[in-house]
Coordinates of C-alpha atoms and ligand atoms in Angstrom, one line a residue:
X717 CA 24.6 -17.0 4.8
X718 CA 27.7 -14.6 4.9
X719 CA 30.4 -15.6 7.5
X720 CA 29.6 -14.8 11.3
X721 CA 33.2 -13.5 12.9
X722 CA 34.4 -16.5 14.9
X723 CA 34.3 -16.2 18.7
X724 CA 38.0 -15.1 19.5
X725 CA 37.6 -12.0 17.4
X726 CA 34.7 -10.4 18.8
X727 CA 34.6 -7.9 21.6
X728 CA 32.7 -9.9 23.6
X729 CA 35.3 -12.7 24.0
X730 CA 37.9 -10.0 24.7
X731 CA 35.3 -8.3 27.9
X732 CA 34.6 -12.2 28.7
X733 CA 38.5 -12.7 28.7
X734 CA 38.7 -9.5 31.4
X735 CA 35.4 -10.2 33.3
X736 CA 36.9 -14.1 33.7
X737 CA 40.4 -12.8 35.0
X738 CA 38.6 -10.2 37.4
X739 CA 35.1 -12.1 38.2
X740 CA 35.2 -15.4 36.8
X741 CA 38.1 -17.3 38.3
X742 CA 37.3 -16.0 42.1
X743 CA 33.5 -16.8 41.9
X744 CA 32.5 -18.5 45.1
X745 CA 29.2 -20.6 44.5
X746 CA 28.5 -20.8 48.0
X747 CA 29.3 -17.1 48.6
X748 CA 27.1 -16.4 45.6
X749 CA 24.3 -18.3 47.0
X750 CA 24.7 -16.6 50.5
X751 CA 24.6 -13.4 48.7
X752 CA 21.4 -14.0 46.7
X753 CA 18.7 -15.8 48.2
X754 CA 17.1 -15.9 44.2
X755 CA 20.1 -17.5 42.7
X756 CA 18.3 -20.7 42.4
X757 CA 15.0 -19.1 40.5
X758 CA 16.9 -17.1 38.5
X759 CA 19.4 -20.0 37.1
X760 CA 16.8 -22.2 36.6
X761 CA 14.6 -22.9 33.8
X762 CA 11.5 -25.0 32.4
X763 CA 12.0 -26.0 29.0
X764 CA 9.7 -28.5 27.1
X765 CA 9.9 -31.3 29.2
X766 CA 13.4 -30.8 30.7
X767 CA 13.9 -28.8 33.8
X768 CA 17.3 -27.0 34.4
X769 CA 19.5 -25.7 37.1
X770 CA 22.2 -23.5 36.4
X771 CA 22.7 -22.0 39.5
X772 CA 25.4 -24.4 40.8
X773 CA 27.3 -23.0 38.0
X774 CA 30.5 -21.1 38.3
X775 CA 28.4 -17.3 36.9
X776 CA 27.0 -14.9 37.6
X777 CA 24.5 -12.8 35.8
X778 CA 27.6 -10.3 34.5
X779 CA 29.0 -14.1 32.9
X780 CA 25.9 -14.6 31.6
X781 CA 25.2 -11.2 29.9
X782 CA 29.0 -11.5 28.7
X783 CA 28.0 -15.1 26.7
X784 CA 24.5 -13.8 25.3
X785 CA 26.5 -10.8 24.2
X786 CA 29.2 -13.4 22.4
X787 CA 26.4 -15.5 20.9
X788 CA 25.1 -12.5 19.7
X789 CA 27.9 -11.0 18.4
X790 CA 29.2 -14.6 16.6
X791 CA 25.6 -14.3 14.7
X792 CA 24.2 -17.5 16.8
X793 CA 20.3 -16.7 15.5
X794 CA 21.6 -16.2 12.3
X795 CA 23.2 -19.5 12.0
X796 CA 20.3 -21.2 13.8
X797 CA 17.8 -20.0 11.2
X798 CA 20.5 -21.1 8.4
X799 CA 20.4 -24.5 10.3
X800 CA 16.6 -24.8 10.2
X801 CA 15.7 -23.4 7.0
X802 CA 18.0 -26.3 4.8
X803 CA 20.8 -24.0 3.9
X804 CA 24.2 -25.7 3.4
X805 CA 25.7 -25.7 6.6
X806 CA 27.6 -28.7 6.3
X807 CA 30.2 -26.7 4.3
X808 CA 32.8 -29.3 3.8
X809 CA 30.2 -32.2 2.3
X810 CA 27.6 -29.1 0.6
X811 CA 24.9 -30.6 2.2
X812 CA 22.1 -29.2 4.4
X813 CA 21.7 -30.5 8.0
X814 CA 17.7 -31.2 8.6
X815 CA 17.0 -33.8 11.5
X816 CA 14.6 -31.2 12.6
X817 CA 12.7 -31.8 9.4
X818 CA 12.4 -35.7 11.2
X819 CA 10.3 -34.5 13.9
X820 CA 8.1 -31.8 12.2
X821 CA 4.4 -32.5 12.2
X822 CA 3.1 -33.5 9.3
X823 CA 1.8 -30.6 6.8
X824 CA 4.4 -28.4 8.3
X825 CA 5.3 -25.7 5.2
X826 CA 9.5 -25.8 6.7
X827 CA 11.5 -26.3 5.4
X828 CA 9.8 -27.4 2.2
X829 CA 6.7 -29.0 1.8
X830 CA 8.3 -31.7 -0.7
X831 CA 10.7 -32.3 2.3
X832 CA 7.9 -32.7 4.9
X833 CA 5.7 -34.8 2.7
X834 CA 8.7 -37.4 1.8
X835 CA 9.3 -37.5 5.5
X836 CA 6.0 -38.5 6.5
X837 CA 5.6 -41.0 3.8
X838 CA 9.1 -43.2 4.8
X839 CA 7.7 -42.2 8.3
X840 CA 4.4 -43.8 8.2
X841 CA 5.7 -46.8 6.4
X842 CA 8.5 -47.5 8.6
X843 CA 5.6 -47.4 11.9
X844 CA 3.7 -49.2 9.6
X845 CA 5.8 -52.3 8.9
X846 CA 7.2 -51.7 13.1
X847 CA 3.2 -52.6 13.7
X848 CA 3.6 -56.0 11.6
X849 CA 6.7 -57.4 13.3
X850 CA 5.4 -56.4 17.1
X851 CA 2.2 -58.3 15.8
X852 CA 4.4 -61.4 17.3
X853 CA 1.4 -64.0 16.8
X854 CA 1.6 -63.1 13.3
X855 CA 5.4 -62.2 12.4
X856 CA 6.5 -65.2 14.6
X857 CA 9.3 -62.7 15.5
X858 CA 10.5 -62.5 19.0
X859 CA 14.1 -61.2 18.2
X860 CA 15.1 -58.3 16.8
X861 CA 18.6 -57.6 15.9
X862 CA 20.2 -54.2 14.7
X863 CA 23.5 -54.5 13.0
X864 CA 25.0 -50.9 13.0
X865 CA 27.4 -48.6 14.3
X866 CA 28.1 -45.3 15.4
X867 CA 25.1 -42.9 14.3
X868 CA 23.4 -46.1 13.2
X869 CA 23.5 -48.0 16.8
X870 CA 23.9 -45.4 19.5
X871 CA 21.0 -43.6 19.3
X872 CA 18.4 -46.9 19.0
X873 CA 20.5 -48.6 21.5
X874 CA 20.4 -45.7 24.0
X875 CA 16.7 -45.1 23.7
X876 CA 15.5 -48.7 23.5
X877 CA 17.5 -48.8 27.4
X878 CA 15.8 -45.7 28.5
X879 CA 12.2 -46.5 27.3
X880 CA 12.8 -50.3 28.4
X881 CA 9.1 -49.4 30.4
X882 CA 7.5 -49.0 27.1
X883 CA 8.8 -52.2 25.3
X884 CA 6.2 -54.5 24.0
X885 CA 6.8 -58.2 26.2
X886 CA 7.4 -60.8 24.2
X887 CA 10.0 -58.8 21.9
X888 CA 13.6 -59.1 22.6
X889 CA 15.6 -56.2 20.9
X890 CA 19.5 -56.9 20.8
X891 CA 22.6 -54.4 19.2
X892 CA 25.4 -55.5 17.4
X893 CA 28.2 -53.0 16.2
X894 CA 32.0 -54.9 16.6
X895 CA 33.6 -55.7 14.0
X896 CA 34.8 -58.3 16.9
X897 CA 33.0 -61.7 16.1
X898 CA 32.5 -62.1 19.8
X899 CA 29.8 -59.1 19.6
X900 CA 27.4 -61.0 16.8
X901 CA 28.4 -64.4 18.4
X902 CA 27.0 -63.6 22.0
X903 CA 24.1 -62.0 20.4
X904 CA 23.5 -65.0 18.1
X905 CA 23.6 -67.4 20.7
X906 CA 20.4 -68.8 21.7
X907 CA 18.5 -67.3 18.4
X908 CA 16.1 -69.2 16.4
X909 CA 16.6 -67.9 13.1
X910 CA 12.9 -68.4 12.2
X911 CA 11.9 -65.8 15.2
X912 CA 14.8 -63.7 14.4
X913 CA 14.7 -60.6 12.2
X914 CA 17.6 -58.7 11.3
X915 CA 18.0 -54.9 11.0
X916 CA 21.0 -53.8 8.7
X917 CA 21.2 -50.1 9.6
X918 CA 23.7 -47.9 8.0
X919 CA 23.8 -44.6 6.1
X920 CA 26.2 -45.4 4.0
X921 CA 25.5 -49.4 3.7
X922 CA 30.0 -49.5 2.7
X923 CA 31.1 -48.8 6.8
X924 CA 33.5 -52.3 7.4
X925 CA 31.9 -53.2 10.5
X926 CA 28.4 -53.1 9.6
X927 CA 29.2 -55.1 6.0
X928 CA 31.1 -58.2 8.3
X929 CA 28.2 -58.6 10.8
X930 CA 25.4 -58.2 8.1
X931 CA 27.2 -61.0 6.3
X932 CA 28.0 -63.1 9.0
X933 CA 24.5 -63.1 10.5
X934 CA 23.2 -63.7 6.7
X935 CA 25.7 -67.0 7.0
X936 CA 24.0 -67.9 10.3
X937 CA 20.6 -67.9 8.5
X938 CA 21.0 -69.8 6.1
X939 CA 23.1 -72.2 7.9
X940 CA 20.7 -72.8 10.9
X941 CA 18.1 -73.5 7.8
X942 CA 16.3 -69.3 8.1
X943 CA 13.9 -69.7 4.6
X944 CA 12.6 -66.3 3.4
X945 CA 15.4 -64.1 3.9
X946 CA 13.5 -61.3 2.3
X947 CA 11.0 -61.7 5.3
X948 CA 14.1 -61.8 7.6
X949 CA 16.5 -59.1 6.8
X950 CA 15.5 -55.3 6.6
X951 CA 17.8 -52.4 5.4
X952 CA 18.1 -49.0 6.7
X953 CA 19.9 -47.1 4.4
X954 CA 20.8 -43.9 2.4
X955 CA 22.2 -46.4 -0.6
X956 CA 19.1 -48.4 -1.9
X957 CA 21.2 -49.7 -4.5
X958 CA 24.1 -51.5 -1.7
X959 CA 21.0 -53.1 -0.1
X960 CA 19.7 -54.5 -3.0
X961 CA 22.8 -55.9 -4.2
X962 CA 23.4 -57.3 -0.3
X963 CA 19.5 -59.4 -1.3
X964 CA 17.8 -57.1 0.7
X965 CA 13.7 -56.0 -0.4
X966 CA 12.6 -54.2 2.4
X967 CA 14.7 -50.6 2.7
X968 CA 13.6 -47.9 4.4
X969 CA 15.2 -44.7 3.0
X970 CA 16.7 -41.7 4.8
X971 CA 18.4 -38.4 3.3
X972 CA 22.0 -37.1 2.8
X973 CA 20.8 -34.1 4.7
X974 CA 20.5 -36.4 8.0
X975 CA 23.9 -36.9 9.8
X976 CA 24.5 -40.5 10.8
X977 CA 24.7 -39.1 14.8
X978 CA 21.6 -37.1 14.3
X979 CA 19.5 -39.7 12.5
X980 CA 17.8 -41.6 15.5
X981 CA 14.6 -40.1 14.6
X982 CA 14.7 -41.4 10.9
X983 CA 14.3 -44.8 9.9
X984 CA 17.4 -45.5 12.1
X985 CA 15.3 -45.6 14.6
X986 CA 13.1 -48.6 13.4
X987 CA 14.3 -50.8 15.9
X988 CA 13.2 -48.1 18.7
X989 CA 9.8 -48.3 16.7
X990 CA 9.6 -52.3 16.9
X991 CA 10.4 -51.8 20.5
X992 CA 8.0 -48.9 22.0
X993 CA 5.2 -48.8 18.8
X994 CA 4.4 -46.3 16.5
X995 CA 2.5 -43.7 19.3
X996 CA 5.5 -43.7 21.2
X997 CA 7.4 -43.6 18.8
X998 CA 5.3 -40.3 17.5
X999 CA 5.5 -39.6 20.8
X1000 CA 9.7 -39.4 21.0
X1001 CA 9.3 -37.3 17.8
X1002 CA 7.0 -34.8 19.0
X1003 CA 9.1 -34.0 22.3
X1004 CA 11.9 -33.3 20.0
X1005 CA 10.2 -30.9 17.8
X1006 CA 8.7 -29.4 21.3
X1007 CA 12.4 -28.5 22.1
X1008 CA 13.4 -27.5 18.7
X1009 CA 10.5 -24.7 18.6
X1010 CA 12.1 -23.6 22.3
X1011 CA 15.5 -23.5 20.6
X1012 CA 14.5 -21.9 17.2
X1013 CA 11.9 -19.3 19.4
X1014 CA 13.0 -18.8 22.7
X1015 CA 14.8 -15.5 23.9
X1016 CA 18.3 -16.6 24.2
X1017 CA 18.7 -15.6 27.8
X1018 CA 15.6 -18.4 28.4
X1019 CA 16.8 -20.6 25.6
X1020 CA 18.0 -23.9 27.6
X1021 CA 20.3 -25.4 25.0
X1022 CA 21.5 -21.9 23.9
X1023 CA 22.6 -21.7 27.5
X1024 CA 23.9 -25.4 27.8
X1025 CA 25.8 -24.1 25.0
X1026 CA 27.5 -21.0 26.0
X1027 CA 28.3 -22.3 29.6
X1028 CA 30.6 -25.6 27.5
X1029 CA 32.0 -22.5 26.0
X1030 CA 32.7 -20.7 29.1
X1031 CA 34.5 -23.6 31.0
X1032 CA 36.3 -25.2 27.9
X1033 CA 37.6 -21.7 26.8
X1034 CA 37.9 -19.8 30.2
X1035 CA 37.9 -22.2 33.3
X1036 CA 39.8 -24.6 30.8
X1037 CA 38.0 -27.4 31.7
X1038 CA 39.3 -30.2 28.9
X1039 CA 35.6 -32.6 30.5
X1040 CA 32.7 -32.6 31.3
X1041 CA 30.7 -35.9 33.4
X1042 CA 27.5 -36.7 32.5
X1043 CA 26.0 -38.5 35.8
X1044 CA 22.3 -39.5 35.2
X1045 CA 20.2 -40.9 38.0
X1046 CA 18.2 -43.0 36.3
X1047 CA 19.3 -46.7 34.8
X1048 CA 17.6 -46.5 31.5
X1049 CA 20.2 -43.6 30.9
X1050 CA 22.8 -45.9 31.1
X1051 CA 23.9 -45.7 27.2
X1052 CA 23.5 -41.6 27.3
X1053 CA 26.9 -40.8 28.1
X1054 CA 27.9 -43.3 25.3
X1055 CA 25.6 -41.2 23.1
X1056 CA 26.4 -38.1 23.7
X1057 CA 30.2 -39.4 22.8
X1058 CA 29.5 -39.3 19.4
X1059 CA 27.1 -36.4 19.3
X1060 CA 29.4 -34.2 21.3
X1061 CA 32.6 -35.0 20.1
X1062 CA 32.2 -36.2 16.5
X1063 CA 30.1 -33.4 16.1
X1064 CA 33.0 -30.5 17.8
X1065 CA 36.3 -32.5 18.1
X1066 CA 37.5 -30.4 15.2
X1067 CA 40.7 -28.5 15.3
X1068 CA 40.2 -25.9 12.0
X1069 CA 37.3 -23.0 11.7
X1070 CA 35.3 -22.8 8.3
X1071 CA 37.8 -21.5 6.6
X1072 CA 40.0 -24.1 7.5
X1073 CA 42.6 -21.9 9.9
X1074 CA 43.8 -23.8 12.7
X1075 CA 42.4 -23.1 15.7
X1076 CA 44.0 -21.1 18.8
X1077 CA 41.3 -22.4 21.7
X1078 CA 40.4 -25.6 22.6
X1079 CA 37.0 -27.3 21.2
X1080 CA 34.6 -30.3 22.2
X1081 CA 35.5 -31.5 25.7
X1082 CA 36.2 -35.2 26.8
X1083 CA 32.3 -36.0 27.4
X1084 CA 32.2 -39.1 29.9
X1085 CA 30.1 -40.6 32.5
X1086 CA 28.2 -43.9 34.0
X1087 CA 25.2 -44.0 36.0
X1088 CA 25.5 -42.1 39.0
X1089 CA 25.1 -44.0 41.9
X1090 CA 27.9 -46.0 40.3
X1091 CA 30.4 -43.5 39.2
X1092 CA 29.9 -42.5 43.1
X1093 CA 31.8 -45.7 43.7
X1094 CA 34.5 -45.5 41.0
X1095 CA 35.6 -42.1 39.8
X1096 CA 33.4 -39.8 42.1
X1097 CA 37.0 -39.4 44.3
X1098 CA 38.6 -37.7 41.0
X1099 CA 35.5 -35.5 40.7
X1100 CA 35.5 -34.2 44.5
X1101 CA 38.8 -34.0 45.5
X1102 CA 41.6 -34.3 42.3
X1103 CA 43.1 -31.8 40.8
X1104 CA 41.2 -31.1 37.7
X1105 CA 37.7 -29.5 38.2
X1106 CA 35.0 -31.2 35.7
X1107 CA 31.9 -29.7 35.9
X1108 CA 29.2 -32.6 35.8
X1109 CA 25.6 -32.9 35.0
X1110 CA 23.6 -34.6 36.8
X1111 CA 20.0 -35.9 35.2
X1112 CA 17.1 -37.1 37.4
X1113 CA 13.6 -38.6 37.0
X1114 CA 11.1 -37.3 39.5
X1115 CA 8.6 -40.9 38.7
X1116 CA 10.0 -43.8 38.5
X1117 CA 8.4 -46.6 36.1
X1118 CA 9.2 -49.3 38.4
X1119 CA 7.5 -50.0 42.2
X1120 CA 10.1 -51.0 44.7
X1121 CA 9.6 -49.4 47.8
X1122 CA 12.1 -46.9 48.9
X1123 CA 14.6 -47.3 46.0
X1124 CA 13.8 -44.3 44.3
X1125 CA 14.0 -41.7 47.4
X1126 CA 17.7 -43.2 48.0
X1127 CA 18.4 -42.6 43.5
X1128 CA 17.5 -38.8 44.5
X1129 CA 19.1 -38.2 47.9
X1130 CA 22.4 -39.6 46.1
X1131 CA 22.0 -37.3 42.8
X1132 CA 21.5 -33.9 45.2
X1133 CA 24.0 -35.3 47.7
X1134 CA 26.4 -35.0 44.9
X1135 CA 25.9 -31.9 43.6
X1136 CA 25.9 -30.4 47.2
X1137 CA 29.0 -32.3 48.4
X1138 CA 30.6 -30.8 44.8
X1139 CA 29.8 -27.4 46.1
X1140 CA 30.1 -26.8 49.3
X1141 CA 33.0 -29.2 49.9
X1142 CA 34.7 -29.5 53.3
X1143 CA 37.3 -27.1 55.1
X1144 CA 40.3 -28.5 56.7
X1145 CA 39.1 -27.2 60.0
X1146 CA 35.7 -29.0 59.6
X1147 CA 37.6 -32.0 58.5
X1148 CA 39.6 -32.0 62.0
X1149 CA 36.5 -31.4 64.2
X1150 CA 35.2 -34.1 62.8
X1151 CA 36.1 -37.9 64.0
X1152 CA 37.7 -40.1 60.8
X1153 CA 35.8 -43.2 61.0
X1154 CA 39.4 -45.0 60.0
X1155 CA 41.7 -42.8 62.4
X1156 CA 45.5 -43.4 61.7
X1157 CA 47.4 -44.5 64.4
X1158 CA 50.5 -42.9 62.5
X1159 CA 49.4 -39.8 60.5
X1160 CA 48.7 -36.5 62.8
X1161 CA 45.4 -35.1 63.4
X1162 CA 46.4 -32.1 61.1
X1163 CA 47.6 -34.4 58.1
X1164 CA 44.8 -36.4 58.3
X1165 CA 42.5 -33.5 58.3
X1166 CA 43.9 -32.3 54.9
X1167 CA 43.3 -36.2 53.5
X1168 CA 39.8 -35.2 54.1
X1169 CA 39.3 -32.1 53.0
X1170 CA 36.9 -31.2 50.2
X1171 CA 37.9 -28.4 47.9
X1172 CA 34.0 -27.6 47.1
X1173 CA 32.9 -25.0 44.6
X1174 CA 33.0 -27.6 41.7
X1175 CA 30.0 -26.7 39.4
X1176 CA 27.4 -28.5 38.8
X1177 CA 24.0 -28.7 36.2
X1178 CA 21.2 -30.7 37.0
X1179 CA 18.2 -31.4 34.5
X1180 CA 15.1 -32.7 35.8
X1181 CA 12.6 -35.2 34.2
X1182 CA 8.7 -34.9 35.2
X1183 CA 9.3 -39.3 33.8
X1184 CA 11.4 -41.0 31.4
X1185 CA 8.9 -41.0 28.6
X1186 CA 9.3 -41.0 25.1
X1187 CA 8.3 -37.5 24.7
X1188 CA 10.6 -36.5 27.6
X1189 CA 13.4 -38.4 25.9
X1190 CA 13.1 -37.0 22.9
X1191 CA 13.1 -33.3 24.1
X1192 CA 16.1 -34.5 26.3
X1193 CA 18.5 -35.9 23.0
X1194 CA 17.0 -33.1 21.0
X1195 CA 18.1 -30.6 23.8
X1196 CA 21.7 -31.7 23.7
X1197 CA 21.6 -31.5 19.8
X1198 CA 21.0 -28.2 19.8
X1199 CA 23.4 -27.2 22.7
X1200 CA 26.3 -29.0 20.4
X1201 CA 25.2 -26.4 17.6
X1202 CA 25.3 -23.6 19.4
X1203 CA 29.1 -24.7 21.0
X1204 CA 30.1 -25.7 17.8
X1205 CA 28.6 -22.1 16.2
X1206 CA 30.4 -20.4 18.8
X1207 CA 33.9 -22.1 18.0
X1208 CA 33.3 -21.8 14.4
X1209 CA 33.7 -25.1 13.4
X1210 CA 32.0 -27.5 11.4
X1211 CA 29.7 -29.5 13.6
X1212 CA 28.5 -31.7 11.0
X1213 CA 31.2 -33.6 9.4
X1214 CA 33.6 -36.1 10.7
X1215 CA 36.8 -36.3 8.7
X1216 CA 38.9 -37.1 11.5
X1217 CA 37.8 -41.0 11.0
X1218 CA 38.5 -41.4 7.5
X1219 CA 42.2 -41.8 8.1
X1220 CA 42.2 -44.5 10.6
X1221 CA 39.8 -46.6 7.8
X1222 CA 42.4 -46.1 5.1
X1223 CA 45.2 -48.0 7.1
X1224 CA 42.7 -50.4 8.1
X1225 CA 41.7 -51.2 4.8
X1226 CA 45.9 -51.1 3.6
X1227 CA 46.7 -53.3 7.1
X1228 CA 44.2 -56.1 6.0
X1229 CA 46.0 -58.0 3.3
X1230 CA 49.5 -57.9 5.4
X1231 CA 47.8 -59.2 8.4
X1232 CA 47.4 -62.5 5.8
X1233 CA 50.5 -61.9 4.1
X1234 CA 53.0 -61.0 6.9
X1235 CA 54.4 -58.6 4.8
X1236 CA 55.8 -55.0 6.6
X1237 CA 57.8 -53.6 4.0
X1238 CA 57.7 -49.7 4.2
X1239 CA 55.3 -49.9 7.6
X1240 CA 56.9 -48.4 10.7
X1241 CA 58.8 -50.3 13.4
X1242 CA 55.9 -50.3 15.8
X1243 CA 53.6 -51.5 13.5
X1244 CA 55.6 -54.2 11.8
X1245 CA 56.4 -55.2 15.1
X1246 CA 52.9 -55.6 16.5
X1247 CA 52.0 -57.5 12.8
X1248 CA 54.3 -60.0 13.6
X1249 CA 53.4 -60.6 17.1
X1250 CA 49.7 -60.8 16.1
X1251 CA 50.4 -63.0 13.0
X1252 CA 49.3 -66.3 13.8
X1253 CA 52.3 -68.5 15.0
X1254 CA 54.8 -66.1 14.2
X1255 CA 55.0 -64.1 17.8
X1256 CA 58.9 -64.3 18.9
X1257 CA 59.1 -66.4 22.1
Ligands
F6P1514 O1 32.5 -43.3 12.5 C1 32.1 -42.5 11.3 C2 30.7 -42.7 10.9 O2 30.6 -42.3 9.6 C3 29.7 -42.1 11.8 O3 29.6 -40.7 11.6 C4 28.5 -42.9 11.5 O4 27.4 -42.7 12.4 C5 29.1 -44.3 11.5 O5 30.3 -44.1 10.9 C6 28.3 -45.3 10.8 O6 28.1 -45.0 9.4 P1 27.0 -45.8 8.5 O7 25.7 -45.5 9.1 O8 27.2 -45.2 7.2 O9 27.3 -47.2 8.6

């Protein structure tokens, strides 16, 4: 693929740049809506599974013809086809970037047969032995534990929450990733280790973390009198060879060419597949490939992550927006946010282009968020009234799985209350005519008034679910995937590599030995100091 001109030194940037200063900055959302009684349809969009409005957004349809044109211009269906046909876009590591290729249906020619057909095969025999262990009368397993981190715990942690409807009774699925022994102790805790099987999940089968717990728990075993380890410890692994040597039979393989935040939908995602069964488990798969033929087919201007995409551009870059909230309205989403953490800013946190130039703009935003209903109660206030606007995205589920009455009318009044109260805000003068429930005896009328004044015209995005099924899940994380992409192809960075947390393992690994030896010759004074206070017995009084 020859280089696509990064996004500063098009044309379009430079009209989006002019358009922002004379358009952009003054846009009015609830002037805008008052002006155009189709707003609403015409920001809005079904893609597979996921519903979207736009139209609280801070554009208008001059913005949005200004962003396809930059897309465009930066060579955004170029690099998408480069993505899905296995070329190396992973420039630093020489390696092609295929989770797509996890979700294809089987027999599908791209983006090699050999590649499909190896799929399937680890594929059918990961849902294969997922059958045997949920087959509790016969596996005598009733706890499953995943030892991971990272790409290797957030995704099967995050989806066995959200498809908590679909788990098989009976099963208990638990997630350890600390390197803090209090993580694998809690989880430990109440085991039996003869019911008790034990995932070891890790690309790379070396990461610290993953090695300490997967020994530890191997400890346990043995020492609460586990027989058959070979029964009772699985690998999931890129590095056969590690897992062998760690006394591990079972492995189920995965590929270079599947990044560790990306891999969910390999045999990372065993632990979902104990969990939900192999047809929903096919089922997650096929909602992803849904969205990733709307992405690799859709007109761009209809193209939901495309446009998830270019609007992160347009508030990082223009409105200067350093965050972006992720509010979903449904429990099971809880672990999302966490998710998208890694997939967002692993993926874009990067500060150099392809060619390794520094870059002048900003990149991945601070992606953060709880459930809704309870960020309402914590950090809301920041969101409505302080003095940094972060647009938020709201995610709601029309059916709920559950049947308490009334609950789930209150979950949606609260997610559209939000996004209205973000818009429309309150004036100063409404504020005043209004009575404060608290009145201040001391404050005047006026003062208080501007206490309680909403700025409004903070953008929102809200995507609806039809249910929080596996096939809706999948189209959901696949969605977001894809919007990451395009951001990242936009800013010309390298959205698949992650150097920026090799540096902190290197002084990890040099700090070990001097945490038992005490010895802070050559460290800096912060860090010797710290050593010494957390040296056993040797803090100063
Ligand atoms: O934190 C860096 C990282 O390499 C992630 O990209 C990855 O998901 C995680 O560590 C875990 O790596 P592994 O699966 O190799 O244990």
């Amino acid at each position: 693929m020859s280089p696509q001109p990064r996004c500063d030194r098009t044309a379009a940037w430079a009209a989006l740049a002019g358009h922002f200063e004379a358009h952009g900055r003054g846009l009015d959302l609830r002037e805008a809506f008052a002006r155009d009684p189709g707003r609403f349809d015409a920001l809005s969009l079904q893609a597979p599974e996921v519903f979207a409005d736009l139209s609280k957004n801070l554009l208008d349809a001059a913005t949005l013809r200004f962003l396809l044109d930059l897309a465009r211009e930066c060579g955004l269906e170029t690099r998408r086809d480069a993505l899905l046909a296995g070329e190396p876009v992973n420039t630093t590591e020489g390696r092609a970037v295929l989770h797509t290729a996890l979700r294809a249906p089987r027999g599908m020619a791209a983006p090699t047969p050999a590649i499909n057909a190896e799929v399937h095969s680890v594929l059918d025999a990961m849902l294969h032995y997922a059958e045997t262990v949920r087959d509790t009368a016969r596996s005598g397993i009733t706890d499953v534990v995943n030892i991971g981190i990272g790409g290797s715990d957030l995704g099967p942690r995050m989806a066995v929450l959200a498809l908590d409807a679909f788990v098989q009774p009976g099963l208990r699925l638990h997630f350890v990733s600390n390197v803090d022994g209090h993580d694998l102790a809690r989880v430990l805790r109440g085991l039996d280790a003869r019911r008790t099987l034990f995932i070891v999940a890790s690309k790379t089968f070396t990461t610290q973390e993953t090695m300490a717990n997967a020994h530890a728990a191997r400890a346990w075993f043995d020492a609460e009198g586990g027989t058959d380890r070979a029964a009772h410890f699985v690998g999931v692994t890129t590095n056969l060879q590690a897992a062998a040597q760690f006394g591990i039979t079972r492995t189920f393989g995965f590929w270079d060419w599947v990044g560790g935040r990306y891999s969910m939908w390999s045999a990372i995602g065993l632990p979902i597949a104990i969990a939900i069964g192999a047809a929903n488990f096919r089922a997650l798969l096929d909602g992803a490939h849904a969205m990733d033929r709307h992405f690799a087919t859709a007109p761009l201007e209809r193209n939901l992550p495309v446009l998830l995409g270019l609007l992160d551009v347009w508030y990082r870059n223009f409105h200067r927006c350093a965050s972006r909230s992720v509010a979903p309205y449904h429990q099971g989403l809880e672990r999302l946010p966490a998710y998208l953490q890694q997939l967002e800013m692993e993926s874009n946190g990067k500060g150099v282009d392809l060619a390794g130039e520094p870059l002048p703009y900003g990149t991945s935003p601070v992606v953060w968020g709880e459930p809704g209903t309870n960020g309402q109660h914590a950090y809301f206030q920041m969101l409505h009234q302080g003095t940094d606007v972060i647009p938020v995205e709201f995610i709601a589920v029309r059916t709920p799985t559950h049947t308490l009455a009334g609950q789930h009318a209150k979950l949606l009044a609260n997610c559209l209350a939000q996004g209205q109260a973000l818009m429309q805000g309150k004036s100063a003068d409404e504020a005043l005519r209004e009575r404060a429930p608290t009145a201040s005896a001391t404050l005047a009328p006026e003062v208080l008034a501007r206490h309680r004044t909403f700025p409004g015209n903070r953008p929102s995005t809200t995507l609806l679910l039809e249910a929080l099924s596996p096939r809706a899940l999948g189209a959901l994380v696949a969605m977001y995937e894809h919007r990451v992409f395009t951001s990242g192809a936009l800013w010309g960075v390298n959205s698949f590599d992650q150097w920026g947390v090799e540096l902190g393992k290197a002084l990890c690994t040099a700090l070990l030995p001097r945490l038992e030896s005490g010895d802070a010759q050559g460290l800096d004074g912060s860090t010797a100091g710290l050593l010494h206070r957390l040296r056993a017995g040797s803090a100063p009084t």
